[in-house]
Short mmCIF file of C-alpha atoms and ligand atoms in Angstrom, two decimals:
data_model
loop_
_atom_site.label_atom_id
_atom_site.label_comp_id
_atom_site.label_asym_id
_atom_site.label_seq_id
_atom_site.Cartn_x
_atom_site.Cartn_y
_atom_site.Cartn_z
CA MET A 1 -12.71 -3.25 -5.36
CA THR A 2 -13.29 -4.16 -9.19
CA SER A 3 -14.74 -6.52 -10.66
CA ARG A 4 -13.75 -5.31 -14.19
CA GLY A 5 -11.08 -7.29 -15.90
CA THR A 6 -7.32 -6.80 -15.65
CA TRP A 7 -6.00 -4.36 -13.14
CA ALA A 8 -2.75 -2.39 -15.15
CA ALA A 9 0.49 -1.35 -13.19
CA ALA A 10 3.02 0.27 -14.97
CA VAL A 11 6.56 0.63 -13.15
CA LEU A 12 8.80 3.24 -14.56
CA THR A 13 12.60 2.43 -13.40
CA LEU A 14 16.21 2.24 -13.85
CA PHE A 15 16.29 -1.11 -12.76
CA PRO A 16 13.26 -2.84 -14.69
CA GLU A 17 15.43 -6.49 -13.94
CA MET A 18 13.64 -5.75 -9.77
CA PHE A 19 10.80 -7.03 -11.47
CA PRO A 20 8.44 -8.64 -11.04
CA GLY A 21 10.71 -9.95 -7.95
CA PRO A 22 8.39 -11.03 -5.32
CA LEU A 23 5.20 -9.79 -7.40
CA GLY A 24 5.80 -13.00 -9.37
CA LEU A 25 5.15 -15.20 -6.40
CA SER A 26 2.63 -16.40 -4.12
CA LEU A 27 -0.74 -14.39 -4.09
CA ALA A 28 0.40 -11.91 -6.53
CA GLY A 29 1.88 -13.96 -9.10
CA LYS A 30 -0.77 -16.33 -9.49
CA ALA A 31 -3.04 -13.19 -9.80
CA MET A 32 -1.01 -11.92 -12.38
CA GLU A 33 -0.93 -15.62 -14.03
CA ARG A 34 -4.61 -15.54 -13.96
CA GLY A 35 -4.93 -12.41 -15.65
CA ARG A 36 -6.47 -10.26 -12.73
CA TRP A 37 -3.43 -7.61 -13.39
CA SER A 38 -0.63 -6.74 -15.68
CA LEU A 39 2.75 -5.23 -14.51
CA LYS A 40 4.73 -3.46 -17.41
CA THR A 41 8.07 -2.38 -16.64
CA VAL A 42 9.68 0.43 -18.39
CA ASP A 43 13.30 1.39 -18.32
CA ILE A 44 13.65 4.97 -18.12
CA ARG A 45 17.25 4.92 -19.61
CA SER A 46 15.73 3.84 -22.89
CA PHE A 47 14.56 7.64 -23.11
CA ALA A 48 17.85 9.23 -22.67
CA THR A 49 18.71 10.56 -25.93
CA ASP A 50 22.72 11.25 -25.80
CA ALA A 51 25.51 8.84 -26.96
CA HIS A 52 26.18 7.61 -23.13
CA ARG A 53 22.16 7.17 -22.40
CA THR A 54 22.48 9.77 -19.67
CA VAL A 55 19.90 9.92 -17.00
CA ASP A 56 21.05 12.03 -14.25
CA ASP A 57 23.01 14.97 -14.02
CA THR A 58 24.65 17.06 -10.84
CA PRO A 59 21.85 19.37 -8.55
CA PHE A 60 21.86 23.06 -8.97
CA GLY A 61 22.70 25.05 -6.12
CA GLY A 62 25.76 22.28 -5.10
CA GLY A 63 25.71 19.30 -2.99
CA PRO A 64 26.20 15.69 -2.96
CA GLY A 65 24.73 12.95 -5.49
CA MET A 66 22.75 13.38 -8.71
CA VAL A 67 19.25 14.27 -9.73
CA LEU A 68 17.40 12.43 -12.52
CA LYS A 69 17.04 14.71 -15.33
CA PRO A 70 13.35 16.20 -15.72
CA ASP A 71 13.85 15.60 -19.81
CA VAL A 72 14.69 12.16 -19.75
CA VAL A 73 11.76 11.33 -16.71
CA ASP A 74 9.18 13.43 -18.82
CA ALA A 75 9.73 11.30 -22.21
CA ALA A 76 9.10 8.43 -20.26
CA LEU A 77 6.02 9.95 -18.79
CA ARG A 78 4.40 11.21 -22.07
CA ALA A 79 5.07 7.59 -23.52
CA GLU A 80 3.23 5.70 -20.97
CA THR A 81 -0.39 4.94 -21.69
CA THR A 82 -1.36 2.78 -18.59
CA PRO A 83 -4.42 4.10 -16.65
CA GLY A 84 -4.90 5.76 -13.46
CA PRO A 85 -3.08 8.24 -11.11
CA ARG A 86 0.38 8.57 -11.79
CA ILE A 87 2.63 8.10 -9.03
CA TYR A 88 6.20 9.44 -7.75
CA LEU A 89 7.38 7.52 -4.77
CA SER A 90 9.43 9.78 -2.59
CA PRO A 91 9.36 9.95 1.10
CA ARG A 92 8.67 13.44 1.13
CA GLY A 93 5.39 12.24 -0.15
CA ARG A 94 2.13 11.89 2.16
CA VAL A 95 2.75 8.55 3.81
CA VAL A 96 0.78 5.69 1.97
CA ASP A 97 -2.08 3.76 3.80
CA GLN A 98 -4.80 1.27 3.43
CA ARG A 99 -7.20 3.84 2.66
CA ARG A 100 -5.29 4.78 -0.75
CA ILE A 101 -4.53 1.24 -1.33
CA ARG A 102 -8.48 0.56 -1.54
CA GLU A 103 -8.63 3.53 -3.63
CA LEU A 104 -6.17 2.57 -6.56
CA VAL A 105 -7.68 -0.79 -6.72
CA GLU A 106 -10.91 0.57 -7.40
CA GLY A 107 -9.93 2.44 -10.45
CA PRO A 108 -8.29 1.21 -13.78
CA GLY A 109 -4.66 0.67 -12.60
CA ALA A 110 -1.42 3.00 -11.65
CA VAL A 111 1.75 4.23 -13.24
CA LEU A 112 4.31 4.20 -10.69
CA LEU A 113 7.83 6.14 -10.94
CA CYS A 114 10.76 5.10 -9.17
CA GLY A 115 13.26 7.85 -8.23
CA ARG A 116 17.31 6.80 -7.89
CA PHE A 117 20.09 9.10 -6.70
CA GLU A 118 18.98 12.14 -4.30
CA GLY A 119 15.84 12.24 -6.48
CA LEU A 120 13.61 13.74 -9.39
CA ASP A 121 14.15 17.42 -10.79
CA GLN A 122 10.98 19.00 -9.20
CA ARG A 123 9.82 20.63 -12.08
CA VAL A 124 8.73 17.37 -13.63
CA ILE A 125 6.57 16.44 -10.61
CA GLU A 126 5.00 19.69 -11.16
CA GLU A 127 4.53 19.45 -14.86
CA HIS A 128 2.91 16.39 -14.70
CA ALA A 129 1.19 17.00 -11.21
CA LEU A 130 2.47 13.69 -9.84
CA GLU A 131 1.36 12.32 -6.37
CA GLU A 132 4.08 11.86 -4.18
CA LEU A 133 3.75 8.98 -1.98
CA SER A 134 6.08 7.74 0.69
CA LEU A 135 6.30 4.40 2.17
CA GLY A 136 7.19 5.93 5.68
CA ASP A 137 9.54 8.02 7.31
CA PHE A 138 12.41 6.37 6.07
CA VAL A 139 15.17 6.65 2.97
CA LEU A 140 15.41 4.31 0.43
CA SER A 141 18.12 4.08 -2.00
CA GLY A 142 15.45 3.66 -4.91
CA GLY A 143 11.53 3.85 -5.23
CA GLU A 144 11.82 0.23 -6.23
CA PRO A 145 11.01 -1.52 -2.92
CA ALA A 146 8.36 1.17 -2.35
CA ALA A 147 6.67 0.12 -5.56
CA ILE A 148 6.63 -3.36 -4.84
CA ALA A 149 5.21 -2.90 -1.75
CA ILE A 150 2.59 -0.69 -3.19
CA LEU A 151 1.52 -2.70 -6.24
CA ASP A 152 1.77 -5.92 -3.27
CA ALA A 153 -0.76 -4.33 -1.25
CA CYS A 154 -3.06 -3.33 -4.00
CA VAL A 155 -2.99 -7.08 -5.88
CA ARG A 156 -4.16 -8.79 -2.48
CA LEU A 157 -7.33 -6.89 -2.61
CA LEU A 158 -8.19 -7.86 -6.45
CA PRO A 159 -11.34 -10.06 -6.19
CA GLY A 160 -10.35 -13.40 -6.14
CA THR A 161 -6.65 -12.97 -5.03
CA VAL A 162 -7.08 -13.70 -1.33
CA GLY A 163 -9.11 -16.94 -0.38
CA ALA A 164 -11.63 -15.80 2.44
CA PRO A 165 -13.07 -12.25 1.92
CA GLU A 166 -13.69 -11.80 5.27
CA THR A 167 -9.83 -11.79 6.02
CA LEU A 168 -9.72 -8.78 4.22
CA ILE A 169 -12.02 -7.11 6.01
CA GLU A 170 -10.94 -8.04 9.75
CA GLU A 171 -7.50 -6.67 8.95
CA SER A 172 -5.34 -4.26 10.59
CA PHE A 173 -6.67 -0.96 9.79
CA GLU A 174 -9.82 -1.89 7.97
CA ALA A 175 -11.73 -0.98 10.97
CA GLY A 176 -9.30 1.77 12.05
CA LEU A 177 -8.19 -0.75 14.70
CA LEU A 178 -4.76 -2.97 14.30
CA GLU A 179 -6.00 -6.70 14.40
CA TYR A 180 -6.43 -9.02 17.07
CA PRO A 181 -3.52 -11.32 18.08
CA HIS A 182 -3.64 -15.18 16.31
CA TYR A 183 -3.01 -18.51 17.64
CA THR A 184 -2.72 -22.17 16.03
CA ARG A 185 -1.89 -25.36 17.50
CA PRO A 186 -0.29 -26.63 19.47
CA GLN A 187 -2.43 -25.16 22.03
CA VAL A 188 0.10 -24.94 24.58
CA TRP A 189 3.67 -24.41 23.54
CA ARG A 190 6.66 -23.51 25.70
CA GLY A 191 4.68 -23.28 28.75
CA ARG A 192 2.13 -20.66 27.17
CA ALA A 193 -1.70 -21.78 26.45
CA VAL A 194 -3.53 -19.97 23.69
CA PRO A 195 -6.32 -17.74 25.15
CA GLU A 196 -9.32 -20.09 26.97
CA VAL A 197 -12.12 -18.17 25.27
CA LEU A 198 -10.62 -19.25 21.89
CA LEU A 199 -11.18 -22.34 22.89
CA SER A 200 -14.63 -22.26 23.92
CA GLY A 201 -16.82 -22.79 20.46
CA ASN A 202 -18.68 -19.62 21.74
CA HIS A 203 -18.25 -17.30 18.71
CA ALA A 204 -20.21 -14.43 20.40
CA LYS A 205 -17.74 -14.26 23.11
CA ILE A 206 -14.79 -14.79 21.14
CA LYS A 207 -16.07 -11.97 18.72
CA ALA A 208 -16.19 -9.52 21.70
CA TRP A 209 -12.62 -10.83 23.36
CA ARG A 210 -11.13 -9.96 19.61
CA GLN A 211 -12.66 -6.57 19.79
CA ALA A 212 -11.43 -5.74 22.74
CA ALA A 213 -8.09 -7.24 22.27
CA ALA A 214 -8.03 -5.26 19.10
CA GLU A 215 -8.78 -2.62 20.88
CA ALA A 216 -6.11 -2.58 23.30
CA ALA A 217 -3.69 -3.24 20.86
CA THR A 218 -4.48 -0.14 19.10
CA LYS A 219 -4.55 1.88 21.90
CA GLY A 220 -1.16 1.21 23.61
CA ARG A 221 0.74 0.92 19.93
CA ARG A 222 -1.04 3.12 17.80
CA PRO A 223 -2.51 6.42 19.68
CA ASP A 224 -2.72 8.24 16.62
CA LEU A 225 -4.75 5.76 14.91
CA TRP A 226 -6.80 4.74 18.50
CA ASP A 227 -7.70 8.73 18.43
CA ARG A 228 -9.32 8.57 15.13
CA TYR A 229 -11.04 5.60 16.13
CA GLN A 230 -12.50 6.80 19.49
CA ALA A 231 -13.80 10.31 17.02
CA ARG A 232 -15.58 8.25 14.65
CA THR A 233 -17.07 6.28 17.17
CA ALA A 234 -18.35 9.31 19.17
CA ALA A 235 -19.28 10.61 15.87
CA ARG A 236 -21.60 7.62 14.48
CA GLN A 237 -23.34 7.64 18.09
CA ASN A 238 -24.15 11.10 17.98
CA SER A 239 -25.84 11.14 14.49
CA ASN A 240 -28.75 9.09 15.34
CA GLY A 241 -27.11 5.93 16.23
CA THR A 242 -28.34 3.84 13.19
CA GLU A 243 -26.21 2.40 10.96
CA ARG A 244 -25.79 2.59 7.25
CA ALA A 245 -24.98 -0.58 6.13
CA THR A 246 -25.27 -4.28 7.66
CA GLY A 247 -23.12 -6.71 9.15
CA PRO A 248 -20.75 -6.29 12.27
CA LEU A 249 -17.83 -5.02 10.16
CA ALA A 250 -19.43 -3.46 6.81
CA GLY A 251 -19.59 0.72 8.39
CA ALA A 252 -16.28 0.61 9.26
CA ILE A 253 -14.97 -0.11 5.86
CA GLU A 254 -16.70 2.63 4.28
CA GLU A 255 -14.98 4.47 7.11
CA GLU A 256 -11.82 3.05 7.43
CA VAL A 257 -8.49 4.94 8.25
N1 SAH B 301 17.28 12.62 -1.12
C1 SAH B 301 16.11 12.40 -1.36
C2 SAH B 301 16.09 10.72 -0.68
C3 SAH B 301 16.43 9.96 -2.39
S1 SAH B 301 16.28 8.50 -2.15
C4 SAH B 301 15.57 12.90 0.16
O1 SAH B 301 16.11 13.25 1.04
O2 SAH B 301 14.30 13.48 0.15
C5 SAH B 301 16.35 7.99 -3.60
C6 SAH B 301 14.92 7.53 -4.05
O3 SAH B 301 14.33 6.66 -3.70
C7 SAH B 301 13.57 8.71 -4.31
O4 SAH B 301 14.05 9.33 -5.37
C8 SAH B 301 12.64 7.80 -3.89
O5 SAH B 301 11.97 7.29 -5.35
C9 SAH B 301 13.00 6.44 -3.59
N2 SAH B 301 12.61 6.79 -2.03
C10 SAH B 301 13.50 6.78 -1.10
N3 SAH B 301 12.84 6.68 0.26
C11 SAH B 301 11.31 6.62 0.05
C12 SAH B 301 10.19 6.43 0.62
N4 SAH B 301 10.35 6.32 2.00
N5 SAH B 301 9.27 6.20 0.41
C13 SAH B 301 9.26 6.03 -1.61
N6 SAH B 301 10.05 6.27 -1.80
C14 SAH B 301 11.26 6.69 -1.43
#
């Protein structure tokens, strides 16, 4: 997390009118108003050079759909001065996770390039050594929803965006586990009572219950996360047993998924 000035995001898109969209509301919108982050939206089409402002063409080798032209996207990227990694949103990329989001926020900003149609000419990805990030194993019709999701995840980590910092520490993935379940009033709802321990006022017991619930959820729902969590816990116990950081979850944050 940075305590420096404004975290700068630039989005290169064929649909600038999709922004700020949800990023202009709620936490992200307020953080933007307060100058914690800025969002620049660049219309890729403004870099087209022909009379029709063409941005796409048919794929070499045949097949359906259109491909974003490398020369147009290259011009847009070359003109962009926003600092930070240059990211192409792509289903062929590495699936983004909380660790990558945290790294992005620690930097000065990010440039996010949104594809459309069948995607981007491979050569421009290589020319600019773009980092390819995916939102998950499904196909969107454009990179814009992925850019919005990633920026939302980044902005809420900026200092002062989310009210209590503990909220961020205890969340899913931060300790390598899914989060424990939440309950609020009424105490009994449709015959379902909240777990008794949460009403006990015994903070040690509550903490232990939440830890057990987080472990059970992770084990049952995300065996991949669970395996990594167990491996890390074992490694920590083997390495002389001393925690480097202080505080209950401080060590976990350094080693999040
Ligand atoms: N033909 C491509 C899909 C193109 S979808 C393929 O099969 O790999 C059009 C654009 O949507 C892509 O260029 C990309 O920018 C965006 N996109 C689609 N799915 C995405 C995902 N899971 N994560 C991030 N961006 C995605």
